Amino acid sequence: MESSTETHTGTHELGVVRPASGSYDQKKQLFAEDVLSKEWTSFYDLMPDTETPFLHSTDGRKPLSLKQLKEFVVSDQVEVLGLGREDRLCTAIPNGPEAAVCFFAFALRCTFAPLNIGLSRDEFEFEFADLPAKALVVQTKDGLSEEDQKNTGNAVSVARKCKVEKLLELTPSKEVAGLFQLTKHAAGKPLKGDAMGNPLASVKRDQLALVLHTSGTTKKPKIVLLTHANIACGAKCIASTVELQPEHICLNTMPLFHIHGLIVNILASAVAGSQVVCLPGIFQVQNFHAGLVSEPAPNWYSAVPTMHLQILQFAEEVAKEKGKPPENKLELVRNCSAALVPTVACAMEEVLKVAVMPTYAMTESMPIASNPRYGKRKLRSVGMKAGPDMAIMNGHPDNSFMKVGEEGEVVVKNGPVTSGYEFRDHMDANPNIEAFGDGWLRTGDKGWLDADGYLYLCGRFKEIINRAGEKISPFEVEDAMRANDAFKDCIAFAVPHKSLGEVVGIAGVLKDGKSMTIKELRSWCNKSDKLQTKWIPEMLVTMPSIPKGPTGKPARINLAKKLELEPLEGVPKDMEHAGL
């Protein structure tokens, strides 16, 4: 292992570097142009017709093979009368193998819009109206938890209010994981219209397959349009980066209404002919660790940083109690959707005995960059380009490109990159005008490239803390804070200040039996010499848990406003908060 200094000065540091293994072959990485130049129409054409297991449940049902899956998704068992290819069909069902199969079945027939079953009634109403939704599929209430039964009732009730034309219900197969029977919902009107028949006869590469709303942290969410070319190209590129083989088994705990779970864990595994174990329901760390030691034993997974941290902490607690961490067959841990701080990555490698693969992507482009599985891994970096074209551009509206080592906005184009957002009446202006520059999608993320082409992220422009003109990366601050033994979890965020504009704030979850004040934290920072003085936190908010979005990403943007923090003036401050 190579490593650099542990200090954080805000300058460009490479951090911990893991050398390449002897088996690394850079030519195995596929890029957008490699995939798009081949003859295929949709992901269906890229999936092998193998009879070996592909999709596993955890409830004892037989696994689903890719051959069975391919036969099912083009059969009349998933036909929805009167549904056209441009119509938008929503699902509101729990995580599990049925959610995965719905993606394959409906993305091939219409425009698929999976929804979080836990949405509020107002959120369902926004989704159904904004998409707009022509059909809704829910799961029969038999076997659902009490909470999911309530959520299903909300979805159906709001769909009727919004006059969603077609209401359907799926009943999971009792024999084979993922298969289901599709019927008209009792609350819906009779299904009318023509049958599509075999969707392979009419599907085209440039047609929409998937539409997803962005997280909408600062404004109303935008609709991201993804074609068959986008998602299939992305999946093939990811499969090549992870070097997936039939013997690889992914443990999926990511929500299957999110691009990460759908394209990385499900679709990339499918086009590679490898396997997936679909954990049911929302992420729970005990269930995840139980899944690691169940058959078939998973050997890799991909998730978000908040999940990784819980998985690591659970393993550390077991090690403390039993003298060693839980045993499993994990080889690879892939991170995506938000930055994983290097201290957590290093701890995971040490405790879980795995290789950690930091990557970078977004709803608008899955993937963007990745560390190679067997090549040189730089744990502070999200890796080299791993699909679309990638560069660093000056701030909007300047479309000039930055040199190696110069900070700017990460931009991408081609392959998995969306062609744009849908314009809606509630928007002040067409979002595509600012989002695209000379054909490049502006990601909103600030970063820089090193001489090897590895990308380093500083944070989203909306998250960067501007202290009297000094641009401070919350990612770098968090990495330094995690060395403090009092924190179980923490995020850095911008706190308003009367004279400086913004200063660094820390929202922290303390370990049992630990205490911390802002004075103690600042003293620790000064003694440890991990941050420049200007980067040292001036606000500490202790909370029972870090606020997170539905996909597990930290809800950092506008956190000070949500916590109702008044602008600071004078001495640093701390407070306890009951949580959001």
XYZ file of C-alpha atoms in Angstrom:
580
model
C 0.000 0.000 0.000
C 1.126 3.505 -0.807
C -0.168 6.419 1.199
C 0.200 10.136 1.563
C 0.117 12.501 4.513
C -2.974 12.371 6.716
C -3.236 16.153 7.008
C -6.046 18.050 5.330
C -4.923 21.476 4.196
C -7.432 22.032 1.413
C -4.662 21.495 -1.158
C -4.757 18.679 -3.687
C -3.692 15.426 -2.089
C -3.827 11.981 -3.641
C -4.461 10.216 -0.337
C -4.265 6.430 0.070
C -3.415 4.543 -3.136
C -3.812 0.778 -3.575
C -1.531 -0.666 -6.276
C -2.882 -2.638 -9.234
C -2.893 -6.426 -9.107
C -1.160 -8.583 -11.672
C -4.497 -9.552 -13.265
C -5.481 -5.984 -14.219
C -6.198 -5.513 -17.915
C -7.200 -1.944 -18.776
C -8.617 -3.114 -22.133
C -11.536 -4.813 -20.353
C -13.047 -1.411 -19.561
C -15.810 -0.592 -22.037
C -16.653 3.001 -22.945
C -19.777 4.461 -24.501
C -18.435 4.297 -28.045
C -17.522 0.601 -27.627
C -21.052 -0.356 -26.562
C -22.988 1.902 -28.924
C -21.076 0.630 -31.971
C -22.457 -2.904 -31.505
C -25.728 -4.267 -32.954
C -28.455 -4.302 -30.300
C -31.751 -2.555 -29.638
C -32.426 -2.874 -25.902
C -31.046 -4.504 -22.771
C -33.013 -7.630 -23.762
C -30.568 -8.291 -26.597
C -27.568 -7.975 -24.262
C -28.806 -10.473 -21.655
C -27.618 -14.082 -22.151
C -30.214 -16.900 -22.346
C -28.674 -18.844 -19.467
C -30.650 -21.325 -17.392
C -28.418 -20.832 -14.348
C -29.841 -18.752 -11.452
C -29.993 -14.983 -11.881
C -32.417 -13.541 -9.312
C -32.626 -14.944 -5.779
C -35.121 -14.173 -3.018
C -34.535 -14.705 0.699
C -37.841 -16.518 1.332
C -37.023 -19.974 0.019
C -38.518 -19.650 -3.480
C -36.679 -21.048 -6.489
C -34.311 -18.578 -8.171
C -35.262 -17.034 -11.512
C -32.954 -17.710 -14.463
C -32.261 -15.185 -17.201
C -33.963 -17.488 -19.713
C -37.132 -17.545 -17.567
C -36.935 -13.779 -17.099
C -36.614 -13.113 -20.823
C -39.555 -15.386 -21.625
C -41.715 -13.757 -18.937
C -41.110 -10.096 -19.825
C -42.168 -10.548 -23.481
C -45.191 -12.739 -22.655
C -48.845 -11.713 -22.403
C -48.598 -12.253 -18.632
C -47.346 -8.650 -18.311
C -49.573 -7.202 -21.046
C -51.471 -4.031 -20.078
C -54.285 -3.375 -22.545
C -54.286 0.105 -24.039
C -50.799 0.982 -22.790
C -48.598 2.636 -25.413
C -44.832 2.834 -25.561
C -44.758 6.510 -24.557
C -47.232 6.047 -21.700
C -45.849 6.177 -18.178
C -46.459 3.278 -15.838
C -45.654 3.642 -12.139
C -45.047 0.950 -9.571
C -45.435 1.427 -5.824
C -44.271 -1.894 -4.413
C -41.747 -2.970 -1.748
C -38.128 -3.746 -2.571
C -37.579 -7.312 -3.644
C -37.292 -9.534 -6.727
C -40.728 -8.462 -8.045
C -39.533 -4.840 -8.188
C -36.566 -5.980 -10.285
C -38.732 -7.970 -12.713
C -41.169 -5.045 -13.069
C -38.248 -2.949 -14.315
C -37.405 -5.458 -17.060
C -41.034 -6.042 -18.041
C -42.355 -2.496 -18.161
C -39.242 -0.655 -19.378
C -39.449 -2.911 -22.435
C -43.146 -2.112 -23.098
C -43.700 1.508 -22.088
C -41.938 4.223 -20.097
C -41.252 2.907 -16.602
C -41.475 5.223 -13.568
C -40.873 3.292 -10.317
C -41.945 5.104 -7.146
C -41.008 4.808 -3.490
C -43.899 2.983 -1.799
C -43.298 5.137 1.278
C -44.196 8.455 -0.390
C -46.696 10.719 1.349
C -50.091 11.351 -0.241
C -48.920 14.794 -1.400
C -45.799 13.271 -2.943
C -47.831 10.606 -4.768
C -50.115 13.339 -6.093
C -47.134 15.327 -7.395
C -45.652 12.253 -9.098
C -48.885 11.131 -10.768
C -49.614 14.635 -12.056
C -46.084 15.651 -13.053
C -45.076 12.487 -14.910
C -48.046 12.168 -15.819
C -48.945 8.560 -14.919
C -51.274 6.500 -17.099
C -51.006 3.304 -15.051
C -50.150 2.264 -11.492
C -49.117 -1.202 -10.360
C -49.274 -2.129 -6.674
C -48.763 -5.446 -4.893
C -51.597 -7.487 -3.425
C -51.896 -6.808 0.293
C -51.521 -10.461 1.292
C -48.018 -10.806 2.697
C -47.352 -7.073 2.950
C -46.393 -5.495 6.270
C -48.957 -3.305 7.989
C -46.962 -0.231 6.973
C -46.778 -1.299 3.312
C -50.498 -2.094 3.286
C -51.175 1.453 4.463
C -48.762 2.880 1.869
C -50.380 0.811 -0.883
C -53.779 2.134 0.121
C -52.432 5.705 -0.092
C -51.026 5.112 -3.568
C -54.292 3.645 -4.891
C -56.443 6.325 -3.259
C -54.355 9.177 -4.669
C -54.182 7.503 -8.094
C -57.997 7.431 -8.224
C -58.123 11.084 -7.151
C -55.656 11.979 -9.923
C -57.658 9.911 -12.427
C -54.787 7.555 -13.245
C -56.421 5.545 -16.016
C -55.232 2.018 -15.259
C -54.891 0.470 -11.790
C -53.303 -2.979 -11.612
C -52.263 -5.421 -8.922
C -49.485 -7.961 -8.967
C -49.552 -11.192 -7.013
C -46.063 -12.664 -6.443
C -45.448 -16.250 -7.494
C -45.218 -18.653 -4.565
C -42.790 -20.826 -6.502
C -40.264 -18.640 -8.365
C -38.602 -15.447 -7.167
C -39.692 -12.352 -9.089
C -42.471 -13.821 -11.216
C -45.988 -12.534 -10.669
C -49.555 -12.521 -11.926
C -50.870 -9.168 -13.137
C -54.589 -8.358 -12.861
C -56.885 -5.343 -12.748
C -57.043 -3.788 -9.268
C -60.445 -3.989 -7.619
C -60.528 -0.184 -7.355
C -59.725 0.311 -11.028
C -61.895 0.589 -14.101
C -62.026 -2.253 -16.660
C -58.884 -2.374 -18.781
C -59.604 -1.336 -22.352
C -57.543 -0.938 -25.496
C -55.333 -2.895 -27.845
C -52.679 -5.351 -26.789
C -49.066 -4.541 -27.673
C -48.044 -8.156 -28.142
C -44.351 -8.997 -28.148
C -42.604 -5.683 -27.325
C -39.456 -6.712 -29.181
C -41.270 -6.087 -32.458
C -41.673 -2.371 -31.754
C -38.989 -1.282 -29.288
C -36.235 1.048 -30.551
C -32.902 2.022 -29.061
C -33.686 5.746 -28.912
C -37.074 5.317 -27.197
C -37.596 6.141 -23.551
C -37.265 3.235 -21.149
C -37.089 4.936 -17.760
C -38.055 8.291 -16.249
C -36.993 9.286 -12.754
C -37.389 12.429 -10.713
C -34.229 14.010 -9.304
C -34.026 14.359 -5.530
C -35.273 17.954 -5.671
C -33.310 19.135 -2.630
C -33.562 22.823 -3.455
C -36.427 23.090 -5.954
C -39.192 20.863 -7.240
C -37.693 17.693 -8.746
C -36.841 17.505 -12.434
C -37.790 14.552 -14.651
C -34.736 12.751 -16.066
C -35.348 11.032 -19.404
C -33.402 7.813 -20.044
C -33.562 5.843 -23.280
C -32.796 2.189 -23.920
C -29.451 3.367 -25.274
C -28.701 5.232 -22.023
C -29.481 2.439 -19.565
C -28.116 -0.482 -21.570
C -24.900 1.369 -22.392
C -24.487 2.305 -18.727
C -25.045 -1.269 -17.573
C -22.508 -2.712 -20.015
C -19.886 -0.147 -18.979
C -20.473 -0.852 -15.276
C -20.321 -4.621 -15.802
C -16.935 -4.186 -17.499
C -15.564 -1.979 -14.691
C -16.660 -4.399 -11.974
C -15.462 -7.248 -14.257
C -18.623 -9.214 -13.518
C -18.606 -12.946 -14.198
C -21.337 -15.629 -13.828
C -19.910 -16.654 -10.444
C -20.329 -13.148 -9.021
C -23.286 -12.684 -6.666
C -24.476 -9.196 -5.746
C -26.413 -8.524 -2.542
C -28.866 -5.756 -3.399
C -30.199 -3.558 -0.623
C -30.502 -0.388 -2.716
C -34.079 0.785 -3.374
C -35.288 -0.309 -6.797
C -36.983 3.004 -7.452
C -33.470 4.500 -7.687
C -31.041 4.477 -10.622
C -28.236 2.947 -8.518
C -30.124 -0.211 -7.599
C -31.716 -0.631 -11.028
C -28.711 -0.107 -13.312
C -25.722 -1.155 -11.189
C -26.974 -4.044 -9.112
C -29.759 -5.403 -11.340
C -29.159 -4.531 -15.001
C -25.344 -4.717 -14.988
C -25.591 -8.154 -13.357
C -28.141 -9.244 -15.976
C -26.089 -8.245 -19.020
C -23.041 -9.944 -17.483
C -24.929 -13.164 -16.737
C -24.116 -12.914 -13.035
C -26.457 -13.199 -10.019
C -28.349 -10.978 -7.578
C -29.841 -11.648 -4.153
C -32.699 -9.174 -3.631
C -33.134 -8.265 0.020
C -36.759 -7.373 0.780
C -37.897 -4.023 2.167
C -35.855 -1.038 3.238
C -32.227 -1.315 4.329
C -31.664 -2.779 7.789
C -28.095 -3.543 8.751
C -28.933 -6.762 10.638
C -30.803 -8.137 7.617
C -27.923 -7.137 5.360
C -25.344 -9.030 7.429
C -27.698 -12.031 7.621
C -27.903 -11.931 3.809
C -24.108 -12.064 3.560
C -23.961 -15.468 5.254
C -27.014 -17.005 3.565
C -26.831 -19.184 0.465
C -25.940 -18.308 -2.194
C -23.221 -16.334 -0.436
C -22.812 -12.866 -2.025
C -19.284 -11.783 -2.917
C -19.914 -8.107 -3.756
C -22.371 -5.296 -3.243
C -22.844 -1.666 -4.248
C -24.472 0.902 -1.959
C -24.343 4.466 -0.624
C -22.023 5.797 2.131
C -24.640 5.837 4.902
C -25.234 2.124 4.332
C -21.505 1.340 4.215
C -20.988 3.129 7.523
C -23.736 1.141 9.258
C -22.383 -2.121 7.791
C -18.892 -1.237 9.047
C -20.076 -0.210 12.514
C -22.120 -3.410 12.895
C -19.041 -5.468 11.997
C -16.920 -3.485 14.461
C -19.447 -4.066 17.250
C -19.497 -7.814 16.542
C -15.683 -7.850 16.543
C -15.653 -6.087 19.906
C -18.107 -8.590 21.349
C -16.855 -11.832 19.778
C -13.225 -11.030 19.047
C -13.624 -11.024 15.263
C -15.968 -9.431 12.711
C -18.743 -11.471 11.030
C -17.431 -13.908 8.462
C -18.581 -13.641 4.862
C -17.360 -14.154 1.295
C -17.289 -10.489 0.297
C -14.489 -9.524 -2.080
C -15.630 -6.129 -3.354
C -17.534 -3.167 -1.922
C -18.577 -0.591 -4.525
C -19.594 2.917 -3.486
C -21.756 5.249 -5.557
C -24.394 8.049 -5.434
C -22.483 10.082 -2.809
C -18.817 10.414 -1.846
C -17.365 7.859 0.600
C -14.797 9.528 2.845
C -11.387 7.788 2.663
C -11.246 7.063 6.399
C -14.403 4.926 6.124
C -13.097 3.224 2.968
C -9.831 2.291 4.710
C -11.667 1.014 7.791
C -13.935 -1.161 5.635
C -10.968 -2.688 3.857
C -9.318 -3.478 7.186
C -12.357 -4.793 9.074
C -14.245 -6.558 6.275
C -11.123 -7.670 4.353
C -12.479 -6.360 1.052
C -11.410 -4.091 -1.794
C -13.332 -0.803 -1.818
C -14.176 0.705 -5.211
C -15.105 4.415 -5.056
C -17.137 5.472 -8.103
C -19.199 8.424 -9.304
C -22.548 8.679 -11.073
C -25.888 10.449 -10.928
C -29.459 9.881 -12.091
C -28.596 11.761 -15.283
C -25.635 9.495 -16.037
C -25.004 6.059 -14.569
C -21.965 5.679 -14.606
C -19.525 8.601 -14.886
C -16.226 7.532 -13.272
C -14.866 4.604 -11.324
C -11.756 3.186 -9.792
C -10.870 -0.072 -11.593
C -11.563 -3.322 -9.756
C -8.055 -4.712 -10.141
C -6.208 -1.596 -11.281
C -4.754 1.202 -9.156
C -7.403 2.380 -6.677
C -7.108 5.868 -5.222
C -9.473 5.940 -2.253
C -9.768 9.724 -2.184
C -10.667 9.724 -5.889
C -13.833 8.464 -7.603
C -11.655 7.091 -10.387
C -11.178 7.475 -14.127
C -13.851 7.902 -16.763
C -15.887 4.701 -16.901
C -18.428 5.129 -19.693
C -19.272 8.574 -21.062
C -16.825 11.274 -22.114
C -15.783 13.298 -19.042
C -14.014 16.641 -18.544
C -13.706 19.642 -16.208
C -15.313 22.861 -17.467
C -15.274 26.402 -16.131
C -18.335 27.729 -14.341
C -21.561 28.503 -16.234
C -21.832 30.153 -18.709
C -18.110 29.739 -19.532
C -17.697 26.521 -21.546
C -13.891 26.495 -21.607
C -12.099 23.400 -20.298
C -9.792 23.312 -17.289
C -6.295 21.826 -17.239
C -5.016 18.976 -15.068
C -5.170 19.972 -11.404
C -7.508 22.936 -11.985
C -10.866 22.909 -10.223
C -14.097 23.352 -12.145
C -17.407 21.682 -12.916
C -17.497 18.022 -13.917
C -19.182 17.620 -17.319
C -20.170 14.490 -19.270
C -21.719 13.541 -22.607
C -22.659 10.515 -24.759
C -23.614 6.968 -23.830
C -25.497 6.792 -20.539
C -25.953 10.580 -20.323
C -29.546 11.832 -20.528
C -30.468 14.014 -23.483
C -32.215 16.440 -21.133
C -34.918 17.188 -18.591
C -38.619 17.624 -19.268
C -39.843 21.204 -18.972
C -42.769 21.748 -16.606
C -45.022 24.732 -15.868
C -43.778 24.967 -12.272
C -40.226 25.669 -13.500
C -38.971 29.241 -13.687
C -36.971 28.468 -16.829
C -36.025 25.565 -19.059
C -33.458 23.640 -16.918
C -31.650 22.389 -20.022
C -30.356 25.862 -20.900
C -28.049 25.958 -17.883
C -27.565 22.178 -17.585
C -26.010 21.694 -21.012
C -23.005 23.551 -22.416
C -21.804 22.708 -25.942
C -23.547 19.344 -25.641
C -21.958 18.547 -22.271
C -24.157 17.913 -19.221
C -23.067 20.086 -16.305
C -23.258 17.831 -13.247
C -23.266 20.572 -10.596
C -20.280 18.848 -8.956
C -16.960 20.570 -8.395
C -13.810 18.570 -9.027
C -10.376 18.230 -10.617
C -8.374 15.629 -12.531
C -4.904 14.377 -11.666
C -2.214 13.503 -14.194
C -3.472 9.878 -14.407
C -7.007 11.005 -15.285
C -8.462 10.200 -11.847
C -11.283 12.513 -10.773
C -11.393 14.100 -7.317
C -14.663 15.647 -6.123
C -14.821 18.666 -3.829
C -18.591 18.501 -3.387
C -21.657 19.854 -5.122
C -21.482 23.557 -5.905
C -24.647 24.001 -3.834
C -22.929 22.249 -0.901
C -19.568 24.043 -1.001
C -19.165 26.231 2.106
C -18.228 29.802 1.181
C -16.446 31.318 4.204
C -15.600 34.919 3.332
C -14.700 33.851 -0.199
C -12.794 30.710 0.894
C -14.403 27.684 -0.787
C -14.476 24.793 1.673
C -15.252 21.188 0.707
C -17.635 19.503 3.192
C -16.223 16.169 2.024
C -12.713 17.093 3.234
C -14.030 18.358 6.577
C -16.013 15.151 7.154
C -12.988 13.010 6.393
C -11.030 14.867 9.075
C -13.891 14.684 11.610
C -14.180 10.912 11.353
C -10.801 10.577 13.051
C -12.444 11.916 16.220
C -13.419 8.973 18.394
C -16.545 10.697 19.731
C -18.414 10.625 16.400
C -20.459 7.653 15.264
C -21.542 9.583 12.169
C -21.323 13.173 10.958
C -21.818 15.490 8.014
C -20.420 18.965 7.353
C -22.733 21.720 6.126
C -22.905 25.481 5.593
C -24.049 27.613 8.541
C -25.010 31.263 7.918
C -22.744 33.861 9.543
C -23.434 37.607 9.873
C -20.020 38.820 8.782
C -18.399 35.840 7.009
C -21.417 34.758 4.966
C -21.048 31.054 5.805
C -18.966 28.965 8.183
C -18.477 25.241 8.691
C -21.071 23.383 10.704
C -21.013 19.757 11.833
C -24.110 17.660 12.453
C -22.879 14.730 14.500
C -24.183 11.528 16.044
C -22.153 10.709 19.151
C -21.124 7.235 20.223
C -22.733 5.844 23.367
C -21.123 7.321 26.452
C -19.349 10.070 24.501
C -19.869 13.816 24.780
C -18.622 16.728 22.715
C -18.839 20.520 22.732
C -17.798 22.907 19.990
C -14.965 24.133 22.213
C -13.671 20.584 22.658
C -14.044 19.865 18.940
C -12.115 22.983 17.926
C -9.406 22.203 20.451
C -9.110 18.697 19.026
C -8.859 20.124 15.482
C -6.064 22.483 16.513
C -4.095 19.741 18.270
C -4.532 17.179 15.504
C -3.585 19.703 12.813
C -6.000 18.084 10.352
C -7.592 21.266 9.030
C -6.613 24.827 8.252
C -7.928 27.258 10.855
C -10.520 28.611 8.421
C -11.854 25.077 7.843
C -12.395 24.278 11.546
C -16.114 23.951 12.471
C -17.790 26.883 14.184
C -21.118 25.145 14.821
C -21.786 21.684 16.287
C -25.275 20.172 16.248
C -25.558 16.811 18.004
C -28.469 14.681 16.794
C -29.775 11.114 17.221
C -29.337 10.449 13.471
C -28.091 12.218 10.362
C -30.930 13.468 8.118
C -31.114 11.353 4.971
C -33.139 11.227 1.777
C -35.178 8.164 0.706
C -32.170 6.593 -1.045
C -29.887 6.986 1.981
C -27.955 10.050 0.793
C -27.250 12.675 3.502
C -29.647 15.631 3.316
C -26.941 18.285 3.506
C -28.399 21.045 1.317
C -30.406 23.641 3.285
C -29.735 21.737 6.515
C -29.133 24.953 8.482
C -32.556 26.205 7.378
C -34.229 22.912 8.295
C -32.579 23.094 11.734
C -33.796 26.713 12.029
C -30.289 27.979 12.804
C -29.897 31.737 13.194
C -26.825 33.382 11.602
C -23.801 33.084 13.877
C -21.977 36.090 15.223
C -18.924 36.037 17.432
C -18.053 32.877 19.342
C -18.650 29.369 17.944
C -21.801 27.618 19.137
C -23.158 24.159 19.852
C -26.640 22.756 20.375
C -28.537 19.510 20.787
C -31.318 18.742 18.333
C -34.043 16.128 18.564
C -33.618 15.230 14.888
C -35.529 15.806 11.648
